[in-house]
């Protein structure tokens, strides 16, 4: 799901840099104000976990790749704003050091995986969980939050690809950036993440929530919603 250089036009990646910068600024302010120092190691471990799970990166049709992200479980455990920073740090390191994702696309990749996914996953978990404090409903909510969070992030990525032939063309009508229209990009991204990567993300999210619920229930931000 990492967008490389040359796939997005400036009309797309510049605004997404701006949007990500706004979220980074707010997230850093909230963490500085609200996060207790004892949770900083958890932030580092969350980033390491996201980095590791994204290493299983599989190419898919449509010009991109698929993988789990880990943003859903980070948002549930540490809060969505913490997930914004943890996953963004991973994506920036991957782009600059490992060439996984383009430099011009850092803003877009962070917006899709470090902004959209944590907040979607967090609120899906909160809504489906309802007032449940334990039991199967909690794990179903975790599974769906991971699954749907990744799927929606993938769909937004697909739209960013798919609009390129419409907004950036040469004088003779050829696409200057990603050549795949919405009719190709959206099904390619949706099917892979609906049937494979989203399910993996959901299972990982539910399993890790079960582990932390058993061993460190006080850590789970989404169950308490308190400041760190």
mmCIF file of N, CA and C in Angstrom, residues 93-190:
data_model
loop_
_atom_site.group_PDB
_atom_site.id
_atom_site.type_symbol
_atom_site.label_atom_id
_atom_site.label_comp_id
_atom_site.label_asym_id
_atom_site.label_seq_id
_atom_site.Cartn_x
_atom_site.Cartn_y
_atom_site.Cartn_z
ATOM 1 N N UNK A 93 10.674 6.608 7.910
ATOM 2 C CA UNK A 93 11.935 5.847 7.899
ATOM 3 C C UNK A 93 11.972 4.893 6.711
ATOM 4 N N UNK A 94 10.859 4.216 6.466
ATOM 5 C CA UNK A 94 10.814 3.283 5.336
ATOM 6 C C UNK A 94 11.085 4.000 4.016
ATOM 7 N N UNK A 95 10.524 5.205 3.857
ATOM 8 C CA UNK A 95 10.694 5.932 2.596
ATOM 9 C C UNK A 95 12.116 6.451 2.434
ATOM 10 N N UNK A 96 12.676 7.025 3.507
ATOM 11 C CA UNK A 96 13.988 7.675 3.397
ATOM 12 C C UNK A 96 15.127 6.666 3.378
ATOM 13 N N UNK A 97 15.046 5.643 4.223
ATOM 14 C CA UNK A 97 16.171 4.706 4.362
ATOM 15 C C UNK A 97 16.030 3.469 3.482
ATOM 16 N N UNK A 98 14.801 2.944 3.379
ATOM 17 C CA UNK A 98 14.622 1.677 2.663
ATOM 18 C C UNK A 98 13.976 1.847 1.286
ATOM 19 N N UNK A 99 13.575 3.055 0.935
ATOM 20 C CA UNK A 99 12.963 3.266 -0.379
ATOM 21 C C UNK A 99 11.616 2.593 -0.527
ATOM 22 N N UNK A 100 10.967 2.310 0.599
ATOM 23 C CA UNK A 100 9.646 1.677 0.568
ATOM 24 C C UNK A 100 8.588 2.777 0.669
ATOM 25 N N UNK A 101 8.076 3.209 -0.489
ATOM 26 C CA UNK A 101 7.222 4.388 -0.549
ATOM 27 C C UNK A 101 8.051 5.579 -0.990
ATOM 28 N N UNK A 102 7.462 6.441 -1.799
ATOM 29 C CA UNK A 102 8.219 7.558 -2.358
ATOM 30 C C UNK A 102 8.365 8.724 -1.395
ATOM 31 N N UNK A 103 9.397 9.549 -1.646
ATOM 32 C CA UNK A 103 9.595 10.760 -0.842
ATOM 33 C C UNK A 103 8.442 11.730 -1.092
ATOM 34 N N UNK A 104 8.076 11.905 -2.361
ATOM 35 C CA UNK A 104 6.968 12.821 -2.649
ATOM 36 C C UNK A 104 5.649 12.281 -2.114
ATOM 37 N N UNK A 105 5.583 10.973 -1.877
ATOM 38 C CA UNK A 105 4.329 10.351 -1.436
ATOM 39 C C UNK A 105 4.281 10.136 0.078
ATOM 40 N N UNK A 106 5.272 10.657 0.813
ATOM 41 C CA UNK A 106 5.259 10.453 2.270
ATOM 42 C C UNK A 106 3.974 11.001 2.882
ATOM 43 N N UNK A 107 3.585 12.192 2.456
ATOM 44 C CA UNK A 107 2.360 12.779 3.003
ATOM 45 C C UNK A 107 1.138 11.920 2.715
ATOM 46 N N UNK A 108 1.057 11.402 1.482
ATOM 47 C CA UNK A 108 -0.081 10.558 1.110
ATOM 48 C C UNK A 108 -0.069 9.249 1.877
ATOM 49 N N UNK A 109 1.100 8.610 1.954
ATOM 50 C CA UNK A 109 1.178 7.334 2.667
ATOM 51 C C UNK A 109 0.856 7.503 4.156
ATOM 52 N N UNK A 110 1.355 8.599 4.740
ATOM 53 C CA UNK A 110 1.049 8.847 6.157
ATOM 54 C C UNK A 110 -0.434 9.161 6.342
ATOM 55 N N UNK A 111 -0.995 9.922 5.413
ATOM 56 C CA UNK A 111 -2.419 10.235 5.538
ATOM 57 C C UNK A 111 -3.256 8.952 5.479
ATOM 58 N N UNK A 112 -2.924 8.066 4.545
ATOM 59 C CA UNK A 112 -3.730 6.851 4.361
ATOM 60 C C UNK A 112 -3.575 5.870 5.532
ATOM 61 N N UNK A 113 -2.320 5.605 5.914
ATOM 62 C CA UNK A 113 -2.068 4.530 6.886
ATOM 63 C C UNK A 113 -1.891 5.017 8.321
ATOM 64 N N UNK A 114 -1.473 6.288 8.498
ATOM 65 C CA UNK A 114 -1.197 6.779 9.852
ATOM 66 C C UNK A 114 -2.259 7.747 10.357
ATOM 67 N N UNK A 115 -3.145 8.194 9.480
ATOM 68 C CA UNK A 115 -4.215 9.104 9.908
ATOM 69 C C UNK A 115 -5.581 8.437 9.721
ATOM 70 N N UNK A 116 -5.892 8.088 8.483
ATOM 71 C CA UNK A 116 -7.213 7.516 8.205
ATOM 72 C C UNK A 116 -7.420 6.211 8.968
ATOM 73 N N UNK A 117 -6.466 5.320 8.844
ATOM 74 C CA UNK A 117 -6.667 3.986 9.434
ATOM 75 C C UNK A 117 -6.801 4.004 10.958
ATOM 76 N N UNK A 118 -5.935 4.705 11.704
ATOM 77 C CA UNK A 118 -6.107 4.690 13.170
ATOM 78 C C UNK A 118 -7.452 5.245 13.622
ATOM 79 N N UNK A 119 -7.892 6.340 13.016
ATOM 80 C CA UNK A 119 -9.143 6.949 13.479
ATOM 81 C C UNK A 119 -10.354 6.107 13.070
ATOM 82 N N UNK A 120 -10.333 5.563 11.852
ATOM 83 C CA UNK A 120 -11.432 4.684 11.437
ATOM 84 C C UNK A 120 -11.492 3.456 12.348
ATOM 85 N N UNK A 121 -10.335 2.829 12.572
ATOM 86 C CA UNK A 121 -10.296 1.618 13.407
ATOM 87 C C UNK A 121 -10.735 1.915 14.831
ATOM 88 N N UNK A 122 -10.253 3.016 15.357
ATOM 89 C CA UNK A 122 -10.575 3.368 16.747
ATOM 90 C C UNK A 122 -12.080 3.560 16.929
ATOM 91 N N UNK A 123 -12.705 4.296 16.016
ATOM 92 C CA UNK A 123 -14.124 4.585 16.194
ATOM 93 C C UNK A 123 -15.010 3.391 15.841
ATOM 94 N N UNK A 124 -14.561 2.550 14.912
ATOM 95 C CA UNK A 124 -15.302 1.307 14.663
ATOM 96 C C UNK A 124 -15.286 0.442 15.925
ATOM 97 N N UNK A 125 -14.115 0.340 16.544
ATOM 98 C CA UNK A 125 -14.021 -0.438 17.789
ATOM 99 C C UNK A 125 -14.933 0.142 18.863
ATOM 100 N N UNK A 126 -14.913 1.463 19.019
ATOM 101 C CA UNK A 126 -15.725 2.094 20.066
ATOM 102 C C UNK A 126 -17.221 1.874 19.819
ATOM 103 N N UNK A 127 -17.662 2.003 18.568
ATOM 104 C CA UNK A 127 -19.086 1.881 18.244
ATOM 105 C C UNK A 127 -19.551 0.436 18.416
ATOM 106 N N UNK A 128 -18.805 -0.525 17.869
ATOM 107 C CA UNK A 128 -19.229 -1.933 17.925
ATOM 108 C C UNK A 128 -19.097 -2.486 19.340
ATOM 109 N N UNK A 129 -18.076 -2.057 20.031
ATOM 110 C CA UNK A 129 -17.904 -2.515 21.424
ATOM 111 C C UNK A 129 -19.049 -2.039 22.320
ATOM 112 N N UNK A 130 -19.550 -0.839 22.043
ATOM 113 C CA UNK A 130 -20.622 -0.307 22.871
ATOM 114 C C UNK A 130 -20.192 -0.165 24.317
ATOM 115 N N UNK A 131 -20.974 -0.718 25.216
ATOM 116 C CA UNK A 131 -20.655 -0.650 26.646
ATOM 117 C C UNK A 131 -19.974 -1.916 27.162
ATOM 118 N N UNK A 132 -19.654 -2.836 26.257
ATOM 119 C CA UNK A 132 -19.043 -4.101 26.680
ATOM 120 C C UNK A 132 -17.662 -3.873 27.265
ATOM 121 N N UNK A 133 -17.409 -4.472 28.373
ATOM 122 C CA UNK A 133 -16.106 -4.370 29.025
ATOM 123 C C UNK A 133 -15.279 -5.625 28.837
ATOM 124 N N UNK A 134 -15.924 -6.722 28.398
ATOM 125 C CA UNK A 134 -15.211 -7.977 28.181
ATOM 126 C C UNK A 134 -16.087 -8.884 27.324
ATOM 127 N N UNK A 135 -15.492 -10.037 26.945
ATOM 128 C CA UNK A 135 -16.270 -11.011 26.194
ATOM 129 C C UNK A 135 -16.044 -10.954 24.700
ATOM 130 N N UNK A 136 -16.784 -11.812 23.991
ATOM 131 C CA UNK A 136 -16.590 -11.986 22.564
ATOM 132 C C UNK A 136 -16.852 -10.713 21.775
ATOM 133 N N UNK A 137 -17.811 -9.893 22.244
ATOM 134 C CA UNK A 137 -18.121 -8.671 21.507
ATOM 135 C C UNK A 137 -16.900 -7.756 21.389
ATOM 136 N N UNK A 138 -16.074 -7.785 22.430
ATOM 137 C CA UNK A 138 -14.860 -6.967 22.423
ATOM 138 C C UNK A 138 -13.919 -7.414 21.306
ATOM 139 N N UNK A 139 -13.772 -8.727 21.142
ATOM 140 C CA UNK A 139 -12.836 -9.244 20.143
ATOM 141 C C UNK A 139 -13.407 -9.121 18.736
ATOM 142 N N UNK A 140 -14.720 -9.258 18.613
ATOM 143 C CA UNK A 140 -15.338 -9.026 17.303
ATOM 144 C C UNK A 140 -15.152 -7.562 16.890
ATOM 145 N N UNK A 141 -15.322 -6.658 17.842
ATOM 146 C CA UNK A 141 -15.106 -5.235 17.558
ATOM 147 C C UNK A 141 -13.664 -4.985 17.137
ATOM 148 N N UNK A 142 -12.721 -5.653 17.790
ATOM 149 C CA UNK A 142 -11.307 -5.487 17.442
ATOM 150 C C UNK A 142 -11.033 -6.015 16.039
ATOM 151 N N UNK A 143 -11.587 -7.202 15.725
ATOM 152 C CA UNK A 143 -11.380 -7.768 14.393
ATOM 153 C C UNK A 143 -11.930 -6.837 13.314
ATOM 154 N N UNK A 144 -13.152 -6.369 13.510
ATOM 155 C CA UNK A 144 -13.769 -5.510 12.497
ATOM 156 C C UNK A 144 -13.051 -4.167 12.385
ATOM 157 N N UNK A 145 -12.537 -3.674 13.510
ATOM 158 C CA UNK A 145 -11.830 -2.395 13.450
ATOM 159 C C UNK A 145 -10.559 -2.511 12.620
ATOM 160 N N UNK A 146 -9.818 -3.612 12.817
ATOM 161 C CA UNK A 146 -8.618 -3.813 12.009
ATOM 162 C C UNK A 146 -8.944 -4.056 10.554
ATOM 163 N N UNK A 147 -9.932 -4.905 10.318
ATOM 164 C CA UNK A 147 -10.314 -5.276 8.952
ATOM 165 C C UNK A 147 -10.832 -4.062 8.168
ATOM 166 N N UNK A 148 -11.808 -3.374 8.725
ATOM 167 C CA UNK A 148 -12.413 -2.254 8.009
ATOM 168 C C UNK A 148 -11.489 -1.041 7.970
ATOM 169 N N UNK A 149 -10.695 -0.850 9.008
ATOM 170 C CA UNK A 149 -9.759 0.272 8.996
ATOM 171 C C UNK A 149 -8.774 0.153 7.844
ATOM 172 N N UNK A 150 -8.227 -1.049 7.662
ATOM 173 C CA UNK A 150 -7.275 -1.255 6.567
ATOM 174 C C UNK A 150 -7.980 -1.179 5.219
ATOM 175 N N UNK A 151 -9.185 -1.740 5.135
ATOM 176 C CA UNK A 151 -9.920 -1.716 3.866
ATOM 177 C C UNK A 151 -10.225 -0.282 3.433
ATOM 178 N N UNK A 152 -10.680 0.552 4.349
ATOM 179 C CA UNK A 152 -11.000 1.938 3.989
ATOM 180 C C UNK A 152 -9.741 2.712 3.620
ATOM 181 N N UNK A 153 -8.652 2.468 4.337
ATOM 182 C CA UNK A 153 -7.386 3.118 3.974
ATOM 183 C C UNK A 153 -6.951 2.701 2.573
ATOM 184 N N UNK A 154 -7.142 1.425 2.246
ATOM 185 C CA UNK A 154 -6.784 0.927 0.916
ATOM 186 C C UNK A 154 -7.678 1.556 -0.159
ATOM 187 N N UNK A 155 -8.952 1.727 0.147
ATOM 188 C CA UNK A 155 -9.862 2.337 -0.829
ATOM 189 C C UNK A 155 -9.486 3.794 -1.090
ATOM 190 N N UNK A 156 -9.089 4.510 -0.063
ATOM 191 C CA UNK A 156 -8.660 5.899 -0.256
ATOM 192 C C UNK A 156 -7.388 5.946 -1.094
ATOM 193 N N UNK A 157 -6.474 5.005 -0.828
ATOM 194 C CA UNK A 157 -5.271 4.913 -1.661
ATOM 195 C C UNK A 157 -5.647 4.650 -3.118
ATOM 196 N N UNK A 158 -6.603 3.763 -3.330
ATOM 197 C CA UNK A 158 -7.039 3.431 -4.680
ATOM 198 C C UNK A 158 -7.643 4.647 -5.392
ATOM 199 N N UNK A 159 -8.399 5.439 -4.659
ATOM 200 C CA UNK A 159 -8.982 6.648 -5.256
ATOM 201 C C UNK A 159 -7.874 7.633 -5.641
ATOM 202 N N UNK A 160 -6.867 7.754 -4.783
ATOM 203 C CA UNK A 160 -5.742 8.644 -5.110
ATOM 204 C C UNK A 160 -5.057 8.180 -6.395
ATOM 205 N N UNK A 161 -4.894 6.871 -6.562
ATOM 206 C CA UNK A 161 -4.354 6.347 -7.819
ATOM 207 C C UNK A 161 -5.317 6.624 -8.980
ATOM 208 N N UNK A 162 -6.558 6.264 -8.762
ATOM 209 C CA UNK A 162 -7.524 6.234 -9.862
ATOM 210 C C UNK A 162 -7.874 7.589 -10.445
ATOM 211 N N UNK A 163 -7.689 8.661 -9.664
ATOM 212 C CA UNK A 163 -8.029 9.989 -10.194
ATOM 213 C C UNK A 163 -6.886 10.600 -10.998
ATOM 214 N N UNK A 164 -5.697 9.973 -10.948
ATOM 215 C CA UNK A 164 -4.553 10.569 -11.652
ATOM 216 C C UNK A 164 -4.778 10.711 -13.164
ATOM 217 N N UNK A 165 -5.312 9.694 -13.840
ATOM 218 C CA UNK A 165 -5.542 9.874 -15.293
ATOM 219 C C UNK A 165 -6.535 10.987 -15.608
ATOM 220 N N UNK A 166 -7.328 11.402 -14.628
ATOM 221 C CA UNK A 166 -8.324 12.446 -14.884
ATOM 222 C C UNK A 166 -7.782 13.846 -14.605
ATOM 223 N N UNK A 167 -6.764 13.945 -13.728
ATOM 224 C CA UNK A 167 -6.316 15.282 -13.326
ATOM 225 C C UNK A 167 -4.931 15.647 -13.827
ATOM 226 N N UNK A 168 -4.180 14.685 -14.387
ATOM 227 C CA UNK A 168 -2.827 14.990 -14.854
ATOM 228 C C UNK A 168 -2.557 14.225 -16.147
ATOM 229 N N UNK A 169 -2.781 14.926 -17.267
ATOM 230 C CA UNK A 169 -2.595 14.290 -18.581
ATOM 231 C C UNK A 169 -1.661 15.146 -19.438
ATOM 232 N N UNK A 170 -0.974 14.509 -20.373
ATOM 233 C CA UNK A 170 -0.164 15.221 -21.349
ATOM 234 C C UNK A 170 -1.093 15.872 -22.380
ATOM 235 N N UNK A 171 -0.562 16.776 -23.228
ATOM 236 C CA UNK A 171 -1.423 17.414 -24.247
ATOM 237 C C UNK A 171 -2.115 16.415 -25.170
ATOM 238 N N UNK A 172 -1.497 15.239 -25.366
ATOM 239 C CA UNK A 172 -2.145 14.253 -26.239
ATOM 240 C C UNK A 172 -3.044 13.282 -25.470
ATOM 241 N N UNK A 173 -3.289 13.569 -24.173
ATOM 242 C CA UNK A 173 -4.257 12.789 -23.411
ATOM 243 C C UNK A 173 -3.702 11.616 -22.646
ATOM 244 N N UNK A 174 -2.378 11.417 -22.678
ATOM 245 C CA UNK A 174 -1.797 10.289 -21.939
ATOM 246 C C UNK A 174 -1.627 10.654 -20.464
ATOM 247 N N UNK A 175 -1.875 9.708 -19.539
ATOM 248 C CA UNK A 175 -1.691 10.005 -18.104
ATOM 249 C C UNK A 175 -0.225 10.211 -17.775
ATOM 250 N N UNK A 176 0.075 11.233 -16.975
ATOM 251 C CA UNK A 176 1.457 11.557 -16.617
ATOM 252 C C UNK A 176 1.923 10.797 -15.376
ATOM 253 N N UNK A 177 0.999 10.315 -14.588
ATOM 254 C CA UNK A 177 1.379 9.635 -13.339
ATOM 255 C C UNK A 177 0.744 8.241 -13.334
ATOM 256 N N UNK A 178 0.109 7.813 -12.253
ATOM 257 C CA UNK A 178 -0.478 6.462 -12.233
ATOM 258 C C UNK A 178 -1.456 6.319 -13.398
ATOM 259 N N UNK A 179 -1.245 5.319 -14.246
ATOM 260 C CA UNK A 179 -2.079 5.221 -15.449
ATOM 261 C C UNK A 179 -3.394 4.485 -15.240
ATOM 262 N N UNK A 180 -3.572 3.919 -14.043
ATOM 263 C CA UNK A 180 -4.741 3.070 -13.827
ATOM 264 C C UNK A 180 -5.957 3.892 -13.422
ATOM 265 N N UNK A 181 -7.061 3.753 -14.151
ATOM 266 C CA UNK A 181 -8.272 4.505 -13.785
ATOM 267 C C UNK A 181 -8.931 3.917 -12.542
ATOM 268 N N UNK A 182 -9.941 4.588 -12.052
ATOM 269 C CA UNK A 182 -10.659 4.114 -10.870
ATOM 270 C C UNK A 182 -11.210 2.705 -11.078
ATOM 271 N N UNK A 183 -11.609 2.399 -12.297
ATOM 272 C CA UNK A 183 -12.199 1.082 -12.574
ATOM 273 C C UNK A 183 -11.204 -0.057 -12.398
ATOM 274 N N UNK A 184 -9.898 0.265 -12.428
ATOM 275 C CA UNK A 184 -8.867 -0.752 -12.191
ATOM 276 C C UNK A 184 -8.338 -0.657 -10.751
ATOM 277 N N UNK A 185 -8.015 0.569 -10.339
ATOM 278 C CA UNK A 185 -7.363 0.747 -9.038
ATOM 279 C C UNK A 185 -8.267 0.343 -7.869
ATOM 280 N N UNK A 186 -9.523 0.745 -7.907
ATOM 281 C CA UNK A 186 -10.413 0.462 -6.775
ATOM 282 C C UNK A 186 -10.669 -1.040 -6.605
ATOM 283 N N UNK A 187 -11.068 -1.771 -7.656
ATOM 284 C CA UNK A 187 -11.263 -3.218 -7.454
ATOM 285 C C UNK A 187 -9.990 -3.945 -7.043
ATOM 286 N N UNK A 188 -8.846 -3.542 -7.629
ATOM 287 C CA UNK A 188 -7.589 -4.215 -7.293
ATOM 288 C C UNK A 188 -7.262 -4.053 -5.812
ATOM 289 N N UNK A 189 -7.377 -2.838 -5.322
ATOM 290 C CA UNK A 189 -7.068 -2.598 -3.909
ATOM 291 C C UNK A 189 -8.149 -3.169 -2.999
ATOM 292 N N UNK A 190 -9.404 -3.014 -3.398
ATOM 293 C CA UNK A 190 -10.502 -3.446 -2.523
ATOM 294 C C UNK A 190 -10.507 -4.960 -2.322
#
